[in-house]
mmCIF file of N, CA and C in Angstrom:
data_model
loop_
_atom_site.group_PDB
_atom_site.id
_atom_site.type_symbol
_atom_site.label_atom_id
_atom_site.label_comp_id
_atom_site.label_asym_id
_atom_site.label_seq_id
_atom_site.Cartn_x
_atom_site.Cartn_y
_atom_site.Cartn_z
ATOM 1 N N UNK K 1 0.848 -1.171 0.000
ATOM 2 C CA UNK K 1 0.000 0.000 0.000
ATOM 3 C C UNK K 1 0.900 1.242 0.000
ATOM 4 N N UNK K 2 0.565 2.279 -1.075
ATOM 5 C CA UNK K 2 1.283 3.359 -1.067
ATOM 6 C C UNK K 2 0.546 4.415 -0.031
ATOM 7 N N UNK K 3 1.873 5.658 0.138
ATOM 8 C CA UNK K 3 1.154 6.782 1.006
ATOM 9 C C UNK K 3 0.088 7.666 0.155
ATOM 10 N N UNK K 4 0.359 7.683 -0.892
ATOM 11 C CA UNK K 4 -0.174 8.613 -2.405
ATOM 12 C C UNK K 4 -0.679 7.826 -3.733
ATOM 13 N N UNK K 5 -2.256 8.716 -3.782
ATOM 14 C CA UNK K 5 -2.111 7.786 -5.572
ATOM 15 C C UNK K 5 -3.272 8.592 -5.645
ATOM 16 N N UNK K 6 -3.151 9.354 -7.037
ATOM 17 C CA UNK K 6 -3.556 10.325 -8.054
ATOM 18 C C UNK K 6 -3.974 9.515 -9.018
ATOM 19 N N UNK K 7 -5.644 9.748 -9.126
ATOM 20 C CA UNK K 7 -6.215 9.224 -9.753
ATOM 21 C C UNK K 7 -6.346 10.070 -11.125
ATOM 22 N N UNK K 8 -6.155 10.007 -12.089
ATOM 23 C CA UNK K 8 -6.296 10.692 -13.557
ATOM 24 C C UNK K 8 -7.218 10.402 -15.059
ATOM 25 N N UNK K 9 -7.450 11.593 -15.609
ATOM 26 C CA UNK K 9 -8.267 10.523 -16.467
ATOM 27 C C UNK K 9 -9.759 11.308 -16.726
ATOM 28 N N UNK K 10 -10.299 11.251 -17.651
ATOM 29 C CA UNK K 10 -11.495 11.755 -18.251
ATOM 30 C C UNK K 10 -12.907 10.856 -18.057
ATOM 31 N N UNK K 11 -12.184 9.520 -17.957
ATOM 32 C CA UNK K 11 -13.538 8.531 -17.839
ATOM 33 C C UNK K 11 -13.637 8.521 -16.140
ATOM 34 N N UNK K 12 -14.884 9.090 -15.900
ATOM 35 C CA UNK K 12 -15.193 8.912 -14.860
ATOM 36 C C UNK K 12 -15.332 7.310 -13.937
ATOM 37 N N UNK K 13 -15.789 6.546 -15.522
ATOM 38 C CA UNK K 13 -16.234 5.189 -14.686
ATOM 39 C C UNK K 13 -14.763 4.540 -13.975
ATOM 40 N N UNK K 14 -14.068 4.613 -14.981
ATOM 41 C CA UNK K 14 -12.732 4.223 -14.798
ATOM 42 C C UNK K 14 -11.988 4.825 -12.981
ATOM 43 N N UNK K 15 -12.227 6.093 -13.072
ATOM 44 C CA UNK K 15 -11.771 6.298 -12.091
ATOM 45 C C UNK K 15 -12.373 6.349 -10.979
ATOM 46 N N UNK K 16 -13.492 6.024 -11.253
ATOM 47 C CA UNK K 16 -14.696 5.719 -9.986
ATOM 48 C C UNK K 16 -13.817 4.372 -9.260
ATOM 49 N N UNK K 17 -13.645 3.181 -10.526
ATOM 50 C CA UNK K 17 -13.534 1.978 -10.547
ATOM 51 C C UNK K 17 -12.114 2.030 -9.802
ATOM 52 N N UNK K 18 -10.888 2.844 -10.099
ATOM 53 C CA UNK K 18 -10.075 2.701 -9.063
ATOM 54 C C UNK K 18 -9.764 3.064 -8.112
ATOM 55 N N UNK K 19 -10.630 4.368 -7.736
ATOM 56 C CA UNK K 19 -11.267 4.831 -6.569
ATOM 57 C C UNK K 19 -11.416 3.149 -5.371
ATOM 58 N N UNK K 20 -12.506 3.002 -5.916
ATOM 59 C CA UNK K 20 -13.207 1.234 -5.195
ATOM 60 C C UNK K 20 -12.071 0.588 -4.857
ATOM 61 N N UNK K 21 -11.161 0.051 -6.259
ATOM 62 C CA UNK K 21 -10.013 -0.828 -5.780
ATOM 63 C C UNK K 21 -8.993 -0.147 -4.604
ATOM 64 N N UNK K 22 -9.034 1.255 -4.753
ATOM 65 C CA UNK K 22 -7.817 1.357 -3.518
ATOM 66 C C UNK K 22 -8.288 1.567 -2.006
ATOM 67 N N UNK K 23 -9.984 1.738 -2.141
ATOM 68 C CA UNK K 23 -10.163 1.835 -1.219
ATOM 69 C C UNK K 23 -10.592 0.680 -0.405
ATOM 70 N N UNK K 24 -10.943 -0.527 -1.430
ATOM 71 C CA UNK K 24 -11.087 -1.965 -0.417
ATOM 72 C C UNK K 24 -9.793 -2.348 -0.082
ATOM 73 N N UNK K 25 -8.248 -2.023 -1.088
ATOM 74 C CA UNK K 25 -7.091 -2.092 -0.094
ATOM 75 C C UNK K 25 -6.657 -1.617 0.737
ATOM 76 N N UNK K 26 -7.108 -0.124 1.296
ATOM 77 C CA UNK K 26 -6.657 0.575 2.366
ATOM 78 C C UNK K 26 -7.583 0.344 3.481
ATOM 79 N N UNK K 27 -8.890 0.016 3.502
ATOM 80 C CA UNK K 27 -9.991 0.009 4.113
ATOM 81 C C UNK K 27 -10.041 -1.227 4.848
ATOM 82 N N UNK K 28 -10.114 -2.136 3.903
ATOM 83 C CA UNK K 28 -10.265 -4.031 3.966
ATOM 84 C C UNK K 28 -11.759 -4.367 2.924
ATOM 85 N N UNK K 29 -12.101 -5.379 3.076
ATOM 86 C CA UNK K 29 -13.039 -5.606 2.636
ATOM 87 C C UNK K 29 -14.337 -5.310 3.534
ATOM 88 N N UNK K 30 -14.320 -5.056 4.396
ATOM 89 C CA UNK K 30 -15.495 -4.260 5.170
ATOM 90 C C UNK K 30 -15.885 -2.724 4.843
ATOM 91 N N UNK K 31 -14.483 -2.412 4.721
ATOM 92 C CA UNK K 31 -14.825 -0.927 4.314
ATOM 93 C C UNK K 31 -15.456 0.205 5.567
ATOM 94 N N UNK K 32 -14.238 0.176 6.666
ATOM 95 C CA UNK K 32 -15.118 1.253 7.792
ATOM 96 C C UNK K 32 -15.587 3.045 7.173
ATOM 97 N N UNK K 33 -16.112 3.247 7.206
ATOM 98 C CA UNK K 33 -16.534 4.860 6.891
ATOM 99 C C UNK K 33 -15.530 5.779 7.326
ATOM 100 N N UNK K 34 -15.860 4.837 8.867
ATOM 101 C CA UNK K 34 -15.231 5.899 10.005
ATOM 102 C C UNK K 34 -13.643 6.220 9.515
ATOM 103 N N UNK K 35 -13.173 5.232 8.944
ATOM 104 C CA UNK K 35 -11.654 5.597 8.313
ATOM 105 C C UNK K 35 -11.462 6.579 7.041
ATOM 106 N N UNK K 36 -12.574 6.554 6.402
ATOM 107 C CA UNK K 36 -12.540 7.712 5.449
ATOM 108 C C UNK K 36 -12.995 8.972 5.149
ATOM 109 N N UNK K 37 -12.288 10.193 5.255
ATOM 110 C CA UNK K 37 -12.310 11.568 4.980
ATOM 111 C C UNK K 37 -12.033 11.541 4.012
ATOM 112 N N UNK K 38 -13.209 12.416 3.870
ATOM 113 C CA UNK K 38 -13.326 13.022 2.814
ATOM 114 C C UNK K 38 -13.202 14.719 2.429
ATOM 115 N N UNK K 39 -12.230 15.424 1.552
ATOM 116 C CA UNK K 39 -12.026 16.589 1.767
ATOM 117 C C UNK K 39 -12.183 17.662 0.464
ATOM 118 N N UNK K 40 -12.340 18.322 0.063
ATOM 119 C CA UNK K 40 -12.912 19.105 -1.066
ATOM 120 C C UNK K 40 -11.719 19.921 -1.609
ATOM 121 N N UNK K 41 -10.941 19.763 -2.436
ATOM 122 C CA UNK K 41 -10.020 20.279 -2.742
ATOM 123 C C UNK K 41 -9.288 21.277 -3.059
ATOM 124 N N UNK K 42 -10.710 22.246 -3.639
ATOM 125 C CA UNK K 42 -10.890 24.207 -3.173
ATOM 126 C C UNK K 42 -10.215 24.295 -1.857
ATOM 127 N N UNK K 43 -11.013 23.537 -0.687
ATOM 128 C CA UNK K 43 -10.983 23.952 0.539
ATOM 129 C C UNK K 43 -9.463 23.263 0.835
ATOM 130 N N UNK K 44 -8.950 22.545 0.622
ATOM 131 C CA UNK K 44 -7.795 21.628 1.312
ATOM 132 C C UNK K 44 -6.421 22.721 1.577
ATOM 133 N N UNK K 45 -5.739 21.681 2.703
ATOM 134 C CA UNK K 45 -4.506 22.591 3.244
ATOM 135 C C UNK K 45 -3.555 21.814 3.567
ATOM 136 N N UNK K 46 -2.597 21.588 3.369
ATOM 137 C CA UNK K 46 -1.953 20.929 3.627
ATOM 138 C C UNK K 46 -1.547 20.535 5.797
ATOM 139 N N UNK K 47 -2.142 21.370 5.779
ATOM 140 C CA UNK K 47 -2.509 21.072 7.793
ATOM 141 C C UNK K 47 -3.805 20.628 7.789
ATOM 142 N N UNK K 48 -4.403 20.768 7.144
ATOM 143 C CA UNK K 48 -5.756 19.655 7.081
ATOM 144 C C UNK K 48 -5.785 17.974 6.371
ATOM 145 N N UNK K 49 -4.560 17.855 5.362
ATOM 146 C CA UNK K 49 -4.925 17.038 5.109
ATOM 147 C C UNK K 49 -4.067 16.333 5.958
ATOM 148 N N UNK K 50 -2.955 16.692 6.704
ATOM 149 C CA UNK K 50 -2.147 15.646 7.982
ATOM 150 C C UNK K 50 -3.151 15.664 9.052
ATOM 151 N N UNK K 51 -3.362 16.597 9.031
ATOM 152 C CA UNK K 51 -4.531 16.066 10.470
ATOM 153 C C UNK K 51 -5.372 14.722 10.023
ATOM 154 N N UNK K 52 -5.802 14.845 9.500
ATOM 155 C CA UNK K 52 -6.595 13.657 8.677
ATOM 156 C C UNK K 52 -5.608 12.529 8.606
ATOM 157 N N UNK K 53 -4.989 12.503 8.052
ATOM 158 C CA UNK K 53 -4.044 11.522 7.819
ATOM 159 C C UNK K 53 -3.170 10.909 9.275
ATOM 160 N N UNK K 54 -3.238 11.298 9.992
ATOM 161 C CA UNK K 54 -2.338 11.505 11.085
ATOM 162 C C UNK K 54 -3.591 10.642 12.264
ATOM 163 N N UNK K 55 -4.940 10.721 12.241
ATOM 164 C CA UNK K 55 -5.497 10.178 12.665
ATOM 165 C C UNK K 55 -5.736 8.785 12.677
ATOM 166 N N UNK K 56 -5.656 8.128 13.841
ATOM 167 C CA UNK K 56 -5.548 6.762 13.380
ATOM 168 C C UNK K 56 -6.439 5.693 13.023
ATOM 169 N N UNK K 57 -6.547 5.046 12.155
ATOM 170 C CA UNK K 57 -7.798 4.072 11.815
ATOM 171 C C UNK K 57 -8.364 3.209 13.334
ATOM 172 N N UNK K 58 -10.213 3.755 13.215
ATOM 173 C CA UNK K 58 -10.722 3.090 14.058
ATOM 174 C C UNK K 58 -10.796 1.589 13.797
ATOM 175 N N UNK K 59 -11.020 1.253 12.426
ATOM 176 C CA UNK K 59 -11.700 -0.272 12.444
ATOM 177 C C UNK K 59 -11.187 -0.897 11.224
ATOM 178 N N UNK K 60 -10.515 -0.305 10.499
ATOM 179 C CA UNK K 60 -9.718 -0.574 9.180
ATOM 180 C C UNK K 60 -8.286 -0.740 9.585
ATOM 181 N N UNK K 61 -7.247 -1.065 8.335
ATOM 182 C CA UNK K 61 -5.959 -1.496 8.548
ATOM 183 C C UNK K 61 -4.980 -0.170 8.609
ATOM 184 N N UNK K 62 -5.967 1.043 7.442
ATOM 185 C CA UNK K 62 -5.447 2.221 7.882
ATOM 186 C C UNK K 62 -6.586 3.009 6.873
ATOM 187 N N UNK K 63 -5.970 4.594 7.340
ATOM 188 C CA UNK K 63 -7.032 5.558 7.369
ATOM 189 C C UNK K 63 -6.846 6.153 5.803
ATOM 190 N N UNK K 64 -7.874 6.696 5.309
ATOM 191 C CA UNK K 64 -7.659 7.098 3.746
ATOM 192 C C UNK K 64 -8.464 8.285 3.835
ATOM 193 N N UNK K 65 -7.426 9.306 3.353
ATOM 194 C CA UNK K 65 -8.392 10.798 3.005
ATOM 195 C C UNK K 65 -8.177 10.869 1.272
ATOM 196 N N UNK K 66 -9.370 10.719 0.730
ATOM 197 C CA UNK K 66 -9.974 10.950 -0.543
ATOM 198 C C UNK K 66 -10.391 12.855 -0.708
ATOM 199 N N UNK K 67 -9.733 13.408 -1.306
ATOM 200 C CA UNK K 67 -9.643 14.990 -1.837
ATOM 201 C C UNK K 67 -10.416 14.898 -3.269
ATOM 202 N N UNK K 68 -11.310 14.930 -3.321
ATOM 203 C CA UNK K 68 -12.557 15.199 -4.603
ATOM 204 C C UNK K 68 -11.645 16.805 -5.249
ATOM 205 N N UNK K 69 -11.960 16.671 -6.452
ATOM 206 C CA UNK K 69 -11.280 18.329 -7.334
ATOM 207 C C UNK K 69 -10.037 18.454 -6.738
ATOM 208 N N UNK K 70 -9.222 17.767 -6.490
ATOM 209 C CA UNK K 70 -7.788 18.066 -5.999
ATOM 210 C C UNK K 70 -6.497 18.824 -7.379
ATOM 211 N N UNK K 71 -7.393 18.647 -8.329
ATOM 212 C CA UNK K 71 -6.109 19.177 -9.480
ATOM 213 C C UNK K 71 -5.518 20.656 -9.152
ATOM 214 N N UNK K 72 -6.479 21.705 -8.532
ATOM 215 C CA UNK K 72 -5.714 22.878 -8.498
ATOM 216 C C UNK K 72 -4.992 22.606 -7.266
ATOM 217 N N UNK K 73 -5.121 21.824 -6.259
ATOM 218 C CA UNK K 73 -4.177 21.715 -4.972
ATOM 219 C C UNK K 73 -3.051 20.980 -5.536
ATOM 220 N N UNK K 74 -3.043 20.033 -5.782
ATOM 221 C CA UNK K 74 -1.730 19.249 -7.170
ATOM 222 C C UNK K 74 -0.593 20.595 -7.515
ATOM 223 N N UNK K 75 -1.440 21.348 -8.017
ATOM 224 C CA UNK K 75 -0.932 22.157 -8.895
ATOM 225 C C UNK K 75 -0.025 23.195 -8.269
ATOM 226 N N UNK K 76 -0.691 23.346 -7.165
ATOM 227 C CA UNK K 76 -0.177 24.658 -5.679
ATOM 228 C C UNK K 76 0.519 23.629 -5.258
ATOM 229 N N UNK K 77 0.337 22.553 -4.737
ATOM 230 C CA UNK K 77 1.613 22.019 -3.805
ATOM 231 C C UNK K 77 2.122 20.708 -3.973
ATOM 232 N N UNK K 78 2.306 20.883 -5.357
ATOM 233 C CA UNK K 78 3.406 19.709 -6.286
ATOM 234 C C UNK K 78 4.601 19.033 -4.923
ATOM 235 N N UNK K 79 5.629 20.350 -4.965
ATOM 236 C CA UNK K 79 6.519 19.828 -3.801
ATOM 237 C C UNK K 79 6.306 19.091 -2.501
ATOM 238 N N UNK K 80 5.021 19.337 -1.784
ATOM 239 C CA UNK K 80 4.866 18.912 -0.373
ATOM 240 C C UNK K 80 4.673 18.068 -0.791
ATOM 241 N N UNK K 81 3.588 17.495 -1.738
ATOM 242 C CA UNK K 81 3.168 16.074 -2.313
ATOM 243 C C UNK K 81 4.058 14.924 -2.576
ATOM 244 N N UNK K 82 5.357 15.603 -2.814
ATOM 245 C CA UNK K 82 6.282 14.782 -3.168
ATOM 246 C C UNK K 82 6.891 14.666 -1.802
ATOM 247 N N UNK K 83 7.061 15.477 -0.772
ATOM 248 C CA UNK K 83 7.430 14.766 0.575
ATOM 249 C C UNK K 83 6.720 13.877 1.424
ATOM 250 N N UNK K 84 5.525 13.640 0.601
ATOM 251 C CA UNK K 84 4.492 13.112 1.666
ATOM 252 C C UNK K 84 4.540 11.970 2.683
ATOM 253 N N UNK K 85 5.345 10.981 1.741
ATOM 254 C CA UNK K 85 6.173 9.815 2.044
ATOM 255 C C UNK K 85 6.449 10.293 3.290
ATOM 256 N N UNK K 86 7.611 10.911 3.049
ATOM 257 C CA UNK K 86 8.478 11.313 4.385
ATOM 258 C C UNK K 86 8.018 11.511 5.741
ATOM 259 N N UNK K 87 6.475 11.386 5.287
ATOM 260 C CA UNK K 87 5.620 12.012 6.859
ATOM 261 C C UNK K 87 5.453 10.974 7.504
ATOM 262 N N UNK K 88 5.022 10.868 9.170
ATOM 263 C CA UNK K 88 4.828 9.597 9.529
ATOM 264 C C UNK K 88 3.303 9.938 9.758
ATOM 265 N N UNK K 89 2.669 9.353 9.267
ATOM 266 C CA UNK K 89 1.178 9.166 8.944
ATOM 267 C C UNK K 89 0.041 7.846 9.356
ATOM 268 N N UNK K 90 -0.432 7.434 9.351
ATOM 269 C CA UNK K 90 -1.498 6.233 9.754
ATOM 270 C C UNK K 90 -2.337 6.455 8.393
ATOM 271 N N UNK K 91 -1.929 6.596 7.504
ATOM 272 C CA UNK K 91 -3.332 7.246 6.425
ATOM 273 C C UNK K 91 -2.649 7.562 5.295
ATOM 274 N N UNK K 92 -3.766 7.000 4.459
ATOM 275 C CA UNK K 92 -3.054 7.110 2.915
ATOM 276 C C UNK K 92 -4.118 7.969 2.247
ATOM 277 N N UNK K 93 -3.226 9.434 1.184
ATOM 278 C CA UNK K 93 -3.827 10.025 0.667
ATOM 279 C C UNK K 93 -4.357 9.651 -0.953
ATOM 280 N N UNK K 94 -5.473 10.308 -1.004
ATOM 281 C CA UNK K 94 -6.180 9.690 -2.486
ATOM 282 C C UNK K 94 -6.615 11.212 -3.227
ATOM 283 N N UNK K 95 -6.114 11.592 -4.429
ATOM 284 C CA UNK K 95 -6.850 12.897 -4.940
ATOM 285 C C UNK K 95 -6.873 12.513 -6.796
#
């Protein structure tokens, strides 16, 4: 399981579809809720999305924050994205 994965792409179904797959691997096959944030990508901050991330999974193997419209945050904070790794986290980001 990676810390990061950027979903891309015009076909929605497609990326709906790997949306699903990464989230029954980060989740399990139960799929707790409670492990997934969800965050709006206008609104996102990079101190919001560690908080999130940083929180630890109640009932899953680990925690996943999914960022809906994340391309202009991509775009603003290319670099942090690329340190993300480096963070110590409980939670894997999805945009």
């Amino acid at each position: 399981m990676k810390s990061l994965y950027l979903i891309i792409g015009k076909e929605g179904l497609q990326r709906g579809r790997a949306l699903s797959r990464i989230k029954r691997e980060v989740l399990g096959e139960g799929g707790h809720d409670l492990d997934l944030d969800r965050i709006d990508g206008p609104a996102a901050t990079p101190e919001k999305i560690l908080q999130s991330l940083r929180t630890p999974p109640w009932g899953s193997p680990a925690r996943m924050v999914w960022m809906q419209d994340g391309e202009g945050f991509v775009e603003s904070n290319g670099e942090w994205l690329a340190g993300i790794r480096a963070e110590s986290t409980s939670g894997v980001l999805v945009i």
